[in-house]
Amino acid sequence: MAEKKVRILLGTRKGAYIVESNTQRKSWKVGKVLNAGDEVYHVTADPRHPGHLYSAVNSWMFGPMINRSKDWGRTWQEVATPLMPVSKARNPSFDLVNGEIHRPKHALTNLWHIEPGHPEEPETLFAGADPHMLFRSDDLAKSWSPVTSINEHGTKKDWGPGAGGPCLHTIIVDPTNHRRMYVGLSAAGTFRSEDGGETWRAVNKGVETPFQPTKYPEVGQCVHHVVLDAADPETAYRQDHGGMYVSHDGMRSWDRIGKFFDDDFGFAVASARSLPGRAYFIPLEGRSRVTTQGGLQVFEWNDERKKWRALMSPKAFPGHFGVHREGMNTDPLDPAGIYVGTTTGQLIYSPDAGKTWRQVPYQFPGIHSVSVTVG
Amino acid sequence: MVRVVLDSWMAEFGTPKEVALEAPSIGALLDALEQKYPRLRFRLRDETGSPRRFIRFFVDGEVVEPTHVMRTPLRDGQTVDILHSIAGG
C-alpha cells in the first residue's frame, strides 16, 4: 500500500501550487504552478472523492472560473462557473424568455471559496462569491444555482462591503448534521441554517462592530473567518474585524476572548482534528494589518482552561507579515501540522502542533489560502 | 467573411490563432465565436454581456471603445483583432 501523502494546496496571487510531503512532513516538493499569472483565491480537496481538487480562479483577463482535478492535481479541467442570476425570482442564471436573452445587471466579481457538501450528499458543492452570493451544485459542478434564501436575506439592506469587497467567504457544513450550515459574509456577519439552506438567521450576538455607531447590531459585523471545533460542532472560533471570539451554542452567541492582546484584529483562525478544544489565531495590528511585536506569531487558545499560549517567538520569523483569512490551516494528523501562508509568499509550518516551526524553502507569490489534504 | 485574429492566451479555451466568420457586428461575431468554441463563453464577455475589462477589440487596426464594442458594425473583408490589454503587475 502506497504511503499517504500530505498535500498543501496554495491559492496565490499568481496561480495555485501543490506542495507535497510524506506524513513525516520534513521535506517538501513544490509542484508546477497552475493557472500561472491568475489570482487563485482558494484550492480545496473533496474528501468524499479522493483525488478530487477544486480551484477558485479569478483571472484578471478572463474572469472567475472553477477548475477541477480528479488525479490529485496532475491534470485539471474547467467545470461550470456560477453566474449571477437575472433576477431574484428567476433561475437559471441566463434566461431565454420569448426568444430574447435576458441577462443579469451585474456580473460575478470574484469566487472566494469552494466547500464540499456533507458526505450524505456526495454530489453537492457550495461556492461563495463576491457580491455576497452563495451557490449550490448538486451535480459536482456541472451546474450551479444561487441560494436565494441567503443571497436575498431580509437583512441585506444592512450589509456592507469589507475591504476585500462584498464577499461570502466562509461556508461550513456541520459534520454531524448535513441540514445545519453556517456562512460568513463581509461585512454582514454569520448566518445559520437548520434546514439545508432553505432559511437562515443571523447569528452575531455579542460581536462588536467598532466601525459603526451601533456597537452590537443584528448584522453588519465584518467576520473574517470562522471554524468549528474539531470535536464539538456547537463550539466555533471566530476572527472578526472586531476581535477574536468563541461560541459554545452553535454561533447563537459569542464571547470575546481576544482582550488578552493589545489588538485582537486578524484574519485567520484554524482548529485541528487532533487538538479538540483548541484554536489558532494570528494577531495583526488593526491599522497596518501586519504582525505585531516584530515578527510572525501564532497563538493557541485553550478553550477549557480559557488561556492563551504563544506557539512561536516573534524572533523566529522577524518582520511584518500579512496573513489572509484562509492563510492558516491544519492537517488531520497527530501531532497536527499547522501551516501559515503569508501575503508575501512565505509558507511557514509546524509538523508537531506548534512545538517547532520551519519554512518551506520556496518563495511563492503572495498567498491567499492554505488547505491541507492527506491521502 | 470577417477575419478574426485571437490572442494566443485564448488558446487555453480551444481557439485557433485565426478564424473566418460571417458576422454583421462584433456582438454577432462573439455569438458565433462562442457557438464555435463553447469554452470561450463568459471569458471574453461576462454574464451581463459586457466585454471583460482587459479584453480589447480592434477593427482593421483601430481600437474600439469598450462601450461601443457590441454594436460596432462589421463588413466583409475586415479584420478583427481580439487581444489582452496592457495590465497586471
Short mmCIF file of C-alpha atoms in Angstrom, two decimals:
data_model
loop_
_atom_site.label_atom_id
_atom_site.label_comp_id
_atom_site.label_asym_id
_atom_site.label_seq_id
_atom_site.Cartn_x
_atom_site.Cartn_y
_atom_site.Cartn_z
CA MET A 1 0.00 0.00 0.00
CA ALA A 2 1.42 3.38 -1.04
CA GLU A 3 2.40 5.71 1.76
CA LYS A 4 -0.02 8.57 2.28
CA LYS A 5 0.98 11.99 1.05
CA VAL A 6 0.41 15.31 2.74
CA ARG A 7 -0.51 17.95 0.19
CA ILE A 8 -0.61 21.66 0.94
CA LEU A 9 -2.88 23.41 -1.56
CA LEU A 10 -2.00 27.06 -2.03
CA GLY A 11 -4.05 29.74 -3.71
CA THR A 12 -1.81 32.69 -4.54
CA ARG A 13 -1.79 36.00 -6.38
CA LYS A 14 -0.16 34.30 -9.36
CA GLY A 15 -1.59 30.82 -9.54
CA ALA A 16 -2.06 27.67 -7.50
CA TYR A 17 0.59 25.35 -6.06
CA ILE A 18 0.57 21.87 -4.60
CA VAL A 19 3.35 21.20 -2.10
CA GLU A 20 3.84 17.52 -1.22
CA SER A 21 5.49 15.58 1.58
CA ASN A 22 5.04 12.29 3.41
CA THR A 23 3.44 12.12 6.82
CA GLN A 24 6.78 12.93 8.48
CA ARG A 25 6.48 16.42 6.92
CA LYS A 26 10.23 17.05 6.93
CA SER A 27 10.94 17.84 3.29
CA TRP A 28 8.59 19.18 0.65
CA LYS A 29 8.34 19.06 -3.12
CA VAL A 30 6.79 22.08 -4.82
CA GLY A 31 4.78 21.19 -7.93
CA LYS A 32 4.49 23.30 -11.06
CA VAL A 33 2.34 26.39 -10.86
CA LEU A 34 -1.25 26.06 -12.12
CA ASN A 35 -3.13 28.96 -13.72
CA ALA A 36 0.11 30.91 -13.73
CA GLY A 37 -0.48 34.63 -13.52
CA ASP A 38 -4.07 34.38 -12.34
CA GLU A 39 -5.37 35.11 -8.86
CA VAL A 40 -6.40 31.87 -7.19
CA TYR A 41 -8.37 32.62 -4.05
CA HIS A 42 -8.94 29.05 -2.88
CA VAL A 43 -7.91 25.48 -3.63
CA THR A 44 -9.56 22.64 -1.76
CA ALA A 45 -9.82 18.86 -1.71
CA ASP A 46 -13.10 16.96 -1.72
CA PRO A 47 -12.64 14.23 0.92
CA ARG A 48 -15.70 12.36 -0.38
CA HIS A 49 -13.93 11.72 -3.68
CA PRO A 50 -10.23 11.04 -3.02
CA GLY A 51 -8.07 12.82 -5.58
CA HIS A 52 -10.67 15.48 -6.42
CA LEU A 53 -9.40 19.03 -6.04
CA TYR A 54 -11.14 22.31 -6.89
CA SER A 55 -9.60 25.72 -7.50
CA ALA A 56 -11.38 29.08 -7.50
CA VAL A 57 -9.59 31.13 -10.14
CA ASN A 58 -10.19 34.85 -10.66
CA SER A 59 -8.40 35.64 -13.91
CA TRP A 60 -7.74 39.33 -14.43
CA MET A 61 -8.31 38.73 -18.12
CA PHE A 62 -10.96 36.02 -18.38
CA GLY A 63 -12.93 36.44 -15.14
CA PRO A 64 -13.91 33.91 -12.46
CA MET A 65 -13.76 30.20 -13.21
CA ILE A 66 -13.58 26.89 -11.36
CA ASN A 67 -11.17 24.11 -12.27
CA ARG A 68 -11.23 20.52 -11.07
CA SER A 69 -8.64 17.79 -10.91
CA LYS A 70 -9.58 14.14 -10.42
CA ASP A 71 -5.99 12.94 -10.05
CA TRP A 72 -4.53 14.95 -7.14
CA GLY A 73 -3.64 17.87 -9.38
CA ARG A 74 -1.84 16.14 -12.26
CA THR A 75 -4.48 17.30 -14.75
CA TRP A 76 -7.21 19.93 -14.49
CA GLN A 77 -10.42 20.64 -16.38
CA GLU A 78 -12.66 23.68 -16.20
CA VAL A 79 -16.12 22.99 -14.76
CA ALA A 80 -19.20 25.21 -14.76
CA THR A 81 -18.80 28.72 -13.36
CA PRO A 82 -21.52 30.13 -11.11
CA LEU A 83 -23.25 33.10 -12.75
CA MET A 84 -25.21 35.99 -11.34
CA PRO A 85 -28.97 35.40 -11.56
CA VAL A 86 -31.12 37.51 -13.86
CA SER A 87 -33.48 38.42 -11.06
CA LYS A 88 -34.34 37.41 -7.51
CA ALA A 89 -37.04 35.08 -8.71
CA ARG A 90 -35.61 33.75 -11.92
CA ASN A 91 -33.40 30.77 -12.26
CA PRO A 92 -31.30 29.60 -14.11
CA SER A 93 -28.92 32.46 -14.45
CA PHE A 94 -29.11 33.08 -18.15
CA ASP A 95 -32.70 33.14 -19.32
CA LEU A 96 -34.27 32.88 -22.73
CA VAL A 97 -37.75 34.40 -22.43
CA ASN A 98 -40.00 34.72 -25.50
CA GLY A 99 -36.96 34.35 -27.73
CA GLU A 100 -35.00 37.13 -26.04
CA ILE A 101 -31.94 36.66 -23.92
CA HIS A 102 -32.29 38.28 -20.50
CA ARG A 103 -29.03 39.00 -18.74
CA PRO A 104 -28.25 39.97 -15.15
CA LYS A 105 -27.42 43.61 -14.41
CA HIS A 106 -24.18 42.80 -12.60
CA ALA A 107 -21.52 40.20 -13.15
CA LEU A 108 -19.90 37.96 -10.59
CA THR A 109 -16.73 39.70 -9.41
CA ASN A 110 -14.69 37.03 -7.65
CA LEU A 111 -15.01 33.47 -6.42
CA TRP A 112 -13.84 33.20 -2.82
CA HIS A 113 -14.40 29.72 -1.50
CA ILE A 114 -15.47 26.23 -2.60
CA GLU A 115 -16.84 23.88 0.04
CA PRO A 116 -17.66 20.19 -0.49
CA GLY A 117 -21.05 19.22 0.90
CA HIS A 118 -21.78 16.67 3.60
CA PRO A 119 -20.82 13.02 2.92
CA GLU A 120 -24.55 12.18 2.89
CA GLU A 121 -24.82 14.46 -0.17
CA PRO A 122 -21.82 13.30 -2.22
CA GLU A 123 -22.69 15.30 -5.34
CA THR A 124 -23.20 18.61 -3.53
CA LEU A 125 -20.77 21.53 -3.56
CA PHE A 126 -21.09 25.11 -2.37
CA ALA A 127 -19.32 28.20 -3.69
CA GLY A 128 -19.06 31.61 -2.07
CA ALA A 129 -18.56 34.72 -4.17
CA ASP A 130 -18.46 38.47 -4.43
CA PRO A 131 -21.01 40.09 -4.48
CA HIS A 132 -22.44 38.36 -1.36
CA MET A 133 -23.50 35.19 -3.14
CA LEU A 134 -23.81 31.55 -2.14
CA PHE A 135 -24.18 28.99 -4.92
CA ARG A 136 -25.08 25.32 -4.68
CA SER A 137 -24.33 22.50 -7.09
CA ASP A 138 -25.93 19.08 -6.75
CA ASP A 139 -24.12 17.55 -9.72
CA LEU A 140 -20.45 18.07 -8.82
CA ALA A 141 -20.15 21.45 -10.57
CA LYS A 142 -21.87 20.61 -13.84
CA SER A 143 -24.29 23.40 -12.90
CA TRP A 144 -24.84 25.91 -10.09
CA SER A 145 -27.90 27.54 -8.58
CA PRO A 146 -27.90 30.70 -6.48
CA VAL A 147 -29.10 30.14 -2.88
CA THR A 148 -31.63 32.95 -2.89
CA SER A 149 -32.59 32.46 0.77
CA ILE A 150 -29.24 33.90 1.90
CA ASN A 151 -28.37 35.96 -1.18
CA GLU A 152 -31.57 37.99 -0.78
CA HIS A 153 -31.86 37.69 3.01
CA GLY A 154 -34.22 40.12 4.74
CA THR A 155 -31.32 41.84 6.49
CA LYS A 156 -29.42 42.52 3.25
CA LYS A 157 -30.12 46.26 3.33
CA ASP A 158 -27.89 46.42 6.41
CA TRP A 159 -24.98 44.54 4.86
CA GLY A 160 -21.88 46.39 3.70
CA PRO A 161 -18.72 45.51 1.82
CA GLY A 162 -15.46 44.76 3.58
CA ALA A 163 -12.15 45.97 2.20
CA GLY A 164 -11.96 42.80 0.11
CA GLY A 165 -15.37 43.51 -1.40
CA PRO A 166 -18.84 42.23 -0.50
CA CYS A 167 -17.86 38.60 -0.37
CA LEU A 168 -19.30 35.39 1.01
CA HIS A 169 -16.07 33.75 2.10
CA THR A 170 -16.83 31.17 4.78
CA ILE A 171 -19.07 28.11 4.29
CA ILE A 172 -19.36 25.45 6.99
CA VAL A 173 -21.44 22.28 6.81
CA ASP A 174 -21.89 20.74 10.26
CA PRO A 175 -20.16 17.34 10.03
CA THR A 176 -22.77 15.81 12.37
CA ASN A 177 -25.85 17.21 10.64
CA HIS A 178 -25.99 17.87 6.91
CA ARG A 179 -29.01 20.14 7.32
CA ARG A 180 -27.10 22.56 9.55
CA MET A 181 -24.91 25.12 7.79
CA TYR A 182 -23.17 28.37 8.53
CA VAL A 183 -21.92 31.11 6.22
CA GLY A 184 -19.76 34.18 6.85
CA LEU A 185 -20.04 37.35 4.79
CA SER A 186 -18.08 40.61 4.82
CA ALA A 187 -19.43 42.92 6.20
CA ALA A 188 -22.69 41.24 7.07
CA GLY A 189 -21.75 38.64 9.68
CA THR A 190 -22.50 34.98 10.26
CA PHE A 191 -25.75 33.19 9.43
CA ARG A 192 -27.05 29.77 10.44
CA SER A 193 -29.40 27.42 8.65
CA GLU A 194 -31.10 24.41 10.23
CA ASP A 195 -32.84 23.24 7.06
CA GLY A 196 -30.12 22.71 4.48
CA GLY A 197 -30.04 26.35 3.41
CA GLU A 198 -33.77 26.92 2.90
CA THR A 199 -33.87 29.57 5.65
CA TRP A 200 -31.18 31.47 7.53
CA ARG A 201 -30.94 33.55 10.64
CA ALA A 202 -28.23 36.00 11.64
CA VAL A 203 -26.06 34.71 14.49
CA ASN A 204 -23.81 37.58 15.60
CA LYS A 205 -24.97 38.26 19.17
CA GLY A 206 -22.10 39.65 21.23
CA VAL A 207 -19.84 40.54 18.30
CA GLU A 208 -18.84 44.20 18.32
CA THR A 209 -18.74 46.47 15.26
CA PRO A 210 -16.13 49.12 16.13
CA PHE A 211 -16.54 50.70 12.70
CA GLN A 212 -20.15 51.87 13.08
CA PRO A 213 -22.14 53.81 15.70
CA THR A 214 -24.28 50.82 16.75
CA LYS A 215 -21.85 48.51 18.55
CA TYR A 216 -23.88 45.28 18.66
CA PRO A 217 -26.25 45.21 15.66
CA GLU A 218 -28.04 42.08 14.46
CA VAL A 219 -25.96 42.11 11.24
CA GLY A 220 -23.16 44.15 9.70
CA GLN A 221 -20.27 42.52 11.55
CA CYS A 222 -17.19 42.13 9.42
CA VAL A 223 -16.47 38.48 10.09
CA HIS A 224 -13.09 37.49 8.71
CA HIS A 225 -13.11 33.73 9.22
CA VAL A 226 -14.80 31.08 11.36
CA VAL A 227 -14.00 27.42 12.07
CA LEU A 228 -15.78 24.76 14.12
CA ASP A 229 -14.06 22.98 16.96
CA ALA A 230 -12.58 19.64 15.91
CA ALA A 231 -14.68 17.62 18.39
CA ASP A 232 -17.66 19.78 19.33
CA PRO A 233 -19.66 21.24 16.42
CA GLU A 234 -21.50 23.56 18.82
CA THR A 235 -18.20 25.32 19.52
CA ALA A 236 -16.92 27.78 16.93
CA TYR A 237 -13.94 30.12 16.84
CA ARG A 238 -14.18 33.45 15.06
CA GLN A 239 -11.69 36.03 13.89
CA ASP A 240 -13.69 39.16 13.27
CA HIS A 241 -12.72 42.69 12.35
CA GLY A 242 -13.93 43.44 15.87
CA GLY A 243 -11.74 40.85 17.61
CA MET A 244 -11.39 37.16 18.48
CA TYR A 245 -14.47 35.27 19.70
CA VAL A 246 -15.73 31.85 20.73
CA SER A 247 -19.27 30.47 20.64
CA HIS A 248 -20.47 27.42 22.58
CA ASP A 249 -24.03 27.37 21.29
CA GLY A 250 -23.76 26.94 17.54
CA MET A 251 -22.92 30.62 16.94
CA ARG A 252 -26.12 31.88 18.58
CA SER A 253 -23.97 33.98 20.91
CA TRP A 254 -20.31 34.91 21.04
CA ASP A 255 -17.83 35.74 23.81
CA ARG A 256 -14.78 37.84 23.13
CA ILE A 257 -11.56 36.05 24.02
CA GLY A 258 -9.08 38.42 22.39
CA LYS A 259 -8.83 41.07 25.12
CA PHE A 260 -5.59 39.32 26.13
CA PHE A 261 -3.95 41.12 23.20
CA ASP A 262 -3.31 44.83 22.78
CA ASP A 263 -5.07 44.43 19.43
CA ASP A 264 -7.05 41.29 18.61
CA PHE A 265 -7.53 42.17 14.96
CA GLY A 266 -6.58 39.49 12.45
CA PHE A 267 -7.90 37.46 9.57
CA ALA A 268 -7.01 33.80 10.06
CA VAL A 269 -8.27 31.20 12.55
CA ALA A 270 -7.88 27.42 12.49
CA SER A 271 -8.63 24.30 14.52
CA ALA A 272 -7.10 20.83 14.24
CA ARG A 273 -8.65 17.37 14.35
CA SER A 274 -6.12 16.01 16.85
CA LEU A 275 -6.40 19.09 19.09
CA PRO A 276 -10.04 19.47 20.16
CA GLY A 277 -10.79 22.41 22.40
CA ARG A 278 -8.03 24.49 20.88
CA ALA A 279 -7.94 27.19 18.23
CA TYR A 280 -5.13 29.04 16.49
CA PHE A 281 -5.04 32.77 15.79
CA ILE A 282 -2.52 35.20 14.26
CA PRO A 283 -2.98 38.67 15.77
CA LEU A 284 -2.33 41.56 13.41
CA GLU A 285 -2.16 45.27 14.01
CA GLY A 286 -5.56 46.64 13.03
CA ARG A 287 -4.40 49.60 11.04
CA SER A 288 -1.38 48.21 9.19
CA ARG A 289 -2.80 44.65 9.00
CA VAL A 290 0.60 43.10 9.60
CA THR A 291 2.03 41.15 12.52
CA THR A 292 2.82 42.93 15.77
CA GLN A 293 5.87 42.54 18.06
CA GLY A 294 8.31 42.48 15.12
CA GLY A 295 7.63 39.02 13.82
CA LEU A 296 5.14 36.32 12.94
CA GLN A 297 3.29 34.88 15.92
CA VAL A 298 0.76 32.07 16.21
CA PHE A 299 -1.23 31.83 19.42
CA GLU A 300 -3.17 28.85 20.75
CA TRP A 301 -6.45 29.36 22.60
CA ASN A 302 -7.20 26.58 25.12
CA ASP A 303 -10.96 26.70 25.44
CA GLU A 304 -11.17 24.52 28.55
CA ARG A 305 -8.58 26.45 30.54
CA LYS A 306 -9.52 29.81 28.96
CA LYS A 307 -5.84 30.51 28.38
CA TRP A 308 -3.68 31.80 25.58
CA ARG A 309 -0.27 30.41 24.73
CA ALA A 310 2.27 31.74 22.22
CA LEU A 311 3.45 28.94 19.94
CA MET A 312 6.22 30.94 18.36
CA SER A 313 8.63 33.69 19.33
CA PRO A 314 8.43 36.77 17.11
CA LYS A 315 12.21 36.37 16.74
CA ALA A 316 11.76 33.09 14.84
CA PHE A 317 10.49 34.81 11.68
CA PRO A 318 11.18 38.53 12.15
CA GLY A 319 9.41 41.10 10.01
CA HIS A 320 5.97 42.43 9.26
CA PHE A 321 3.80 39.67 7.81
CA GLY A 322 0.28 39.77 6.50
CA VAL A 323 -1.90 36.64 6.61
CA HIS A 324 -5.21 36.44 4.78
CA ARG A 325 -8.42 34.91 6.13
CA GLU A 326 -7.68 31.45 4.72
CA GLY A 327 -3.94 31.83 5.16
CA MET A 328 -3.71 29.34 8.04
CA ASN A 329 -4.83 25.73 8.14
CA THR A 330 -4.06 22.40 9.78
CA ASP A 331 -3.75 18.77 8.74
CA PRO A 332 -5.69 15.87 10.29
CA LEU A 333 -2.57 14.05 11.56
CA ASP A 334 -1.42 13.54 15.16
CA PRO A 335 0.64 15.52 16.01
CA ALA A 336 -1.16 18.14 13.97
CA GLY A 337 0.59 20.13 11.29
CA ILE A 338 -0.14 23.85 11.35
CA TYR A 339 0.52 25.80 8.15
CA VAL A 340 0.71 29.57 7.65
CA GLY A 341 0.93 31.24 4.24
CA THR A 342 1.83 34.92 4.21
CA THR A 343 0.81 37.68 1.85
CA THR A 344 4.48 37.98 0.89
CA GLY A 345 4.76 34.34 -0.12
CA GLN A 346 6.39 32.55 2.81
CA LEU A 347 4.98 29.14 3.77
CA ILE A 348 5.77 28.53 7.44
CA TYR A 349 4.68 25.36 9.20
CA SER A 350 4.89 23.25 12.31
CA PRO A 351 4.84 19.43 11.96
CA ASP A 352 4.32 18.97 15.72
CA ALA A 353 1.35 21.05 16.85
CA GLY A 354 3.36 24.22 17.27
CA LYS A 355 6.43 22.95 19.15
CA THR A 356 8.79 23.73 16.28
CA TRP A 357 8.42 25.86 13.17
CA ARG A 358 10.12 25.77 9.76
CA GLN A 359 9.78 27.47 6.42
CA VAL A 360 9.30 25.64 3.15
CA PRO A 361 12.38 26.79 1.19
CA TYR A 362 10.50 28.30 -1.72
CA GLN A 363 9.38 31.86 -2.44
CA PHE A 364 5.73 31.76 -3.51
CA PRO A 365 3.69 34.68 -4.77
CA GLY A 366 1.52 36.31 -2.11
CA ILE A 367 -0.55 33.53 -0.55
CA HIS A 368 -4.33 33.91 -0.34
CA SER A 369 -5.29 30.49 1.02
CA VAL A 370 -3.86 27.32 2.50
CA SER A 371 -5.67 23.97 2.54
CA VAL A 372 -4.19 20.64 3.54
CA THR A 373 -5.23 17.15 2.50
CA VAL A 374 -3.81 13.76 3.40
CA GLY A 375 -4.39 10.79 1.11
CA MET B 1 -16.35 36.90 -44.12
CA VAL B 2 -14.55 38.67 -41.28
CA ARG B 3 -11.03 37.59 -40.39
CA VAL B 4 -10.69 37.21 -36.61
CA VAL B 5 -7.22 37.16 -35.03
CA LEU B 6 -7.24 35.79 -31.49
CA ASP B 7 -4.77 36.43 -28.69
CA SER B 8 -2.56 33.37 -28.15
CA TRP B 9 -3.64 33.36 -24.48
CA MET B 10 -7.11 32.34 -25.62
CA ALA B 11 -5.77 29.03 -26.90
CA GLU B 12 -6.40 27.56 -23.44
CA PHE B 13 -10.08 27.69 -24.36
CA GLY B 14 -9.54 25.74 -27.59
CA THR B 15 -9.32 28.60 -30.08
CA PRO B 16 -7.04 28.77 -33.15
CA LYS B 17 -4.87 31.80 -33.94
CA GLU B 18 -7.24 32.88 -36.69
CA VAL B 19 -10.75 32.09 -37.81
CA ALA B 20 -13.07 33.45 -40.52
CA LEU B 21 -16.71 34.10 -39.62
CA GLU B 22 -19.82 35.74 -41.03
CA ALA B 23 -20.91 38.49 -38.62
CA PRO B 24 -22.56 41.91 -39.11
CA SER B 25 -21.30 43.26 -35.77
CA ILE B 26 -18.79 42.45 -33.05
CA GLY B 27 -21.67 41.32 -30.85
CA ALA B 28 -22.76 38.84 -33.52
CA LEU B 29 -19.15 37.82 -34.03
CA LEU B 30 -18.85 36.97 -30.32
CA ASP B 31 -22.09 34.96 -30.51
CA ALA B 32 -20.62 32.98 -33.41
CA LEU B 33 -17.25 32.53 -31.70
CA GLU B 34 -18.89 31.25 -28.51
CA GLN B 35 -21.00 28.83 -30.51
CA LYS B 36 -17.95 27.52 -32.37
CA TYR B 37 -15.72 27.45 -29.25
CA PRO B 38 -18.08 26.97 -26.27
CA ARG B 39 -15.31 27.30 -23.67
CA LEU B 40 -14.96 30.97 -24.69
CA ARG B 41 -18.42 31.68 -23.24
CA PHE B 42 -18.15 34.16 -20.34
CA ARG B 43 -14.41 34.59 -20.97
CA LEU B 44 -14.39 37.49 -23.46
CA ARG B 45 -17.59 38.99 -22.03
CA ASP B 46 -19.27 38.42 -18.70
CA GLU B 47 -22.81 37.22 -17.98
CA THR B 48 -24.17 40.77 -18.39
CA GLY B 49 -22.96 40.70 -21.99
CA SER B 50 -20.28 43.35 -21.42
CA PRO B 51 -16.72 42.78 -22.67
CA ARG B 52 -14.36 41.89 -19.86
CA ARG B 53 -12.32 44.84 -18.67
CA PHE B 54 -8.96 43.76 -20.05
CA ILE B 55 -10.05 42.43 -23.45
CA ARG B 56 -9.51 44.84 -26.34
CA PHE B 57 -11.10 44.80 -29.79
CA PHE B 58 -9.55 46.32 -32.92
CA VAL B 59 -11.17 46.61 -36.35
CA ASP B 60 -8.65 46.94 -39.19
CA GLY B 61 -6.09 48.08 -36.60
CA GLU B 62 -8.29 50.73 -34.95
CA VAL B 63 -9.20 50.27 -31.30
CA VAL B 64 -12.92 50.05 -30.50
CA GLU B 65 -14.08 51.94 -27.41
CA PRO B 66 -15.23 49.39 -24.79
CA THR B 67 -18.70 50.94 -24.54
CA HIS B 68 -19.22 50.56 -28.31
CA VAL B 69 -17.92 47.04 -28.79
CA MET B 70 -21.13 45.05 -29.09
CA ARG B 71 -22.83 47.35 -31.64
CA THR B 72 -19.78 48.01 -33.79
CA PRO B 73 -20.75 47.05 -37.37
CA LEU B 74 -18.53 44.82 -39.48
CA ARG B 75 -18.15 44.41 -43.24
CA ASP B 76 -16.86 41.57 -45.36
CA GLY B 77 -13.09 41.61 -45.62
CA GLN B 78 -12.43 43.40 -42.36
CA THR B 79 -10.02 42.07 -39.72
CA VAL B 80 -10.91 42.00 -36.02
CA ASP B 81 -8.07 41.54 -33.53
CA ILE B 82 -9.13 40.40 -30.04
CA LEU B 83 -6.21 40.97 -27.67
CA HIS B 84 -5.44 41.36 -23.99
CA SER B 85 -4.75 44.90 -22.83
CA ILE B 86 -1.67 46.16 -21.05
CA ALA B 87 -2.46 45.46 -17.42
CA GLY B 88 -1.44 43.44 -14.43
CA GLY B 89 1.51 43.61 -12.08
#
